[in-house]
Amino acid sequence: MGRAYLSLGSNIDAEHWLGLAVAELRRRFGVLDVSPVYRSAAVGFDGPDFLNLAVALDSDLGPDDLNDWLHALEDRHGRVRGGERYASRTLDVDIVLYDDLVLRGEGHLEIPRGELRHAFVLKPMADIAPTLRHPVNGRTMADLWAAFPQESEPLVVDEACTRAVARLQ
């Protein structure tokens, strides 16, 4: 068993797709730690705001197999592949951290995930795992968030989506 920390995001009917994804994660992996849902501007392109959250789970799958399972989850929930890298999407799910591993693999597997340098990944991670240490720099998620220039990437809790996701867990 490994402890995996995931980032989930959507900017197309986000409440629907994030809720379905969290429900499916719970069915497959059991108990989840789920952050509030945050609204933020799209990064890398002009588009609708994204809604993002973090989920922690215990997985019987190693990182490669979990990554494959998550890609299939995205596909089942309307993810269209092959277009622009930075574009609107129904569902984007990435492994941010997995135990204390540092690795690169097939299918854009990158642990720790580079997007951990963005507020939309870091803040939800700090919410669910404040004492978790980054496997490279050793700093806790809470320390990383406290040092983050929060005004550079504003976030706001999306209460309606947070409630909707909680109902579907």
XYZ file of C-alpha atoms in Angstrom:
169
model
C 0.000 0.000 0.000
C 1.147 3.486 -0.816
C -0.192 6.890 0.174
C -1.045 8.923 -2.918
C -1.916 12.606 -3.113
C -3.859 13.667 -6.181
C -4.794 16.969 -7.761
C -8.161 17.104 -9.529
C -9.255 19.955 -11.744
C -11.960 20.911 -14.215
C -13.240 23.980 -15.993
C -16.088 22.383 -17.966
C -19.179 21.604 -15.838
C -16.692 21.215 -12.982
C -19.152 20.503 -10.170
C -20.503 17.521 -12.117
C -17.165 16.038 -13.240
C -15.289 16.583 -9.969
C -18.161 15.077 -7.987
C -18.271 11.977 -10.197
C -14.493 11.566 -10.028
C -14.375 11.796 -6.222
C -17.253 9.306 -5.947
C -15.437 6.863 -8.239
C -12.177 7.291 -6.302
C -14.045 6.486 -3.077
C -15.621 3.369 -4.617
C -12.233 2.113 -5.809
C -9.940 3.147 -2.943
C -12.185 3.595 0.106
C -11.672 6.386 2.597
C -10.434 9.656 1.096
C -9.137 12.896 2.546
C -10.661 15.642 0.399
C -9.792 19.349 0.416
C -12.181 22.200 -0.216
C -12.656 23.085 -3.879
C -10.839 26.233 -5.014
C -11.602 28.484 -7.977
C -8.650 30.005 -9.840
C -7.818 31.507 -13.204
C -6.699 29.162 -15.952
C -2.897 28.794 -16.120
C -1.138 28.727 -19.488
C -4.120 29.838 -21.618
C -7.119 32.151 -21.658
C -10.162 30.160 -20.600
C -12.823 29.742 -17.966
C -11.748 29.502 -14.332
C -10.704 26.103 -13.044
C -12.018 24.394 -9.956
C -9.374 22.305 -8.180
C -9.107 20.115 -5.115
C -6.728 17.592 -3.611
C -7.464 14.027 -2.559
C -5.331 11.695 -0.446
C -5.875 7.951 -0.591
C -4.236 4.659 0.205
C -3.566 2.733 -2.988
C -2.868 -0.914 -3.672
C -1.537 0.235 -7.061
C 2.010 1.424 -7.597
C 2.551 4.839 -9.192
C 2.608 3.603 -12.812
C -0.541 1.494 -12.456
C -2.298 4.243 -10.490
C -1.395 6.748 -13.211
C -2.871 4.413 -15.849
C -6.029 3.970 -13.725
C -6.371 7.755 -13.357
C -5.985 8.280 -17.127
C -8.799 5.767 -17.669
C -10.877 7.661 -15.065
C -10.301 10.898 -17.002
C -11.289 9.184 -20.252
C -14.487 7.767 -18.709
C -15.381 11.288 -17.621
C -15.078 13.056 -20.948
C -11.379 13.886 -21.170
C -10.351 14.574 -24.756
C -6.684 13.874 -25.473
C -4.415 15.017 -28.250
C -5.272 18.706 -28.315
C -3.497 21.652 -26.786
C -1.599 20.901 -23.597
C -3.103 23.944 -21.881
C -6.807 23.872 -22.659
C -10.209 23.530 -21.063
C -11.062 20.051 -19.831
C -13.772 18.072 -18.115
C -11.332 16.365 -15.791
C -7.618 16.445 -15.074
C -6.248 14.137 -12.371
C -2.555 13.989 -11.516
C -0.512 12.205 -8.876
C 1.211 15.029 -6.980
C 3.023 12.902 -4.391
C 3.239 9.180 -3.718
C 4.865 8.251 -0.420
C 8.315 9.869 -0.537
C 9.071 8.852 -4.135
C 10.810 10.981 -6.729
C 10.345 9.632 -10.252
C 9.503 10.240 -13.891
C 7.601 7.739 -15.995
C 5.351 7.073 -18.945
C 2.128 8.988 -19.443
C 3.415 12.306 -18.041
C 4.066 10.672 -14.661
C 6.103 13.132 -12.609
C 6.433 12.773 -8.832
C 6.547 15.218 -7.196
C 4.330 16.958 -9.727
C 5.736 20.227 -11.082
C 2.372 21.941 -10.637
C 2.986 21.833 -6.874
C 4.596 25.230 -7.471
C 1.109 26.658 -8.243
C -1.453 27.777 -5.671
C -4.214 25.613 -7.178
C -2.250 22.468 -6.230
C -0.277 23.635 -3.186
C -3.129 25.138 -1.123
C -5.415 22.073 -1.348
C -2.403 19.879 -0.499
C -1.623 22.042 2.541
C -5.271 21.695 3.604
C -5.287 17.886 3.665
C -1.642 17.202 4.552
C -0.067 20.228 6.261
C 2.741 18.205 7.883
C 3.571 16.162 4.780
C 7.136 16.840 3.661
C 8.165 17.480 0.081
C 10.449 14.555 -0.875
C 13.076 16.813 -2.478
C 13.319 19.947 -0.333
C 12.028 18.487 2.951
C 9.662 21.388 3.657
C 6.115 20.734 4.836
C 3.122 21.597 2.690
C 2.096 24.148 5.344
C 5.538 25.802 5.217
C 5.502 25.857 1.419
C 2.048 27.462 1.424
C 3.036 30.028 4.078
C 6.006 31.081 1.915
C 3.966 31.177 -1.310
C 3.283 34.650 -2.793
C -0.468 34.153 -2.486
C -1.377 37.422 -4.200
C 0.303 36.166 -7.389
C -2.236 33.354 -7.902
C -5.477 34.241 -6.101
C -7.737 31.415 -4.969
C -11.214 31.434 -3.520
C -13.102 28.516 -1.996
C -16.044 27.527 -4.185
C -18.551 26.683 -1.459
C -21.215 25.274 -3.792
C -18.816 22.866 -5.487
C -17.235 21.901 -2.166
C -20.705 20.969 -0.828
C -21.605 19.098 -4.022
C -18.394 17.052 -3.946
C -18.889 16.266 -0.249
C -22.410 14.959 -0.962
C -21.061 12.539 -3.575
C -18.273 11.125 -1.450
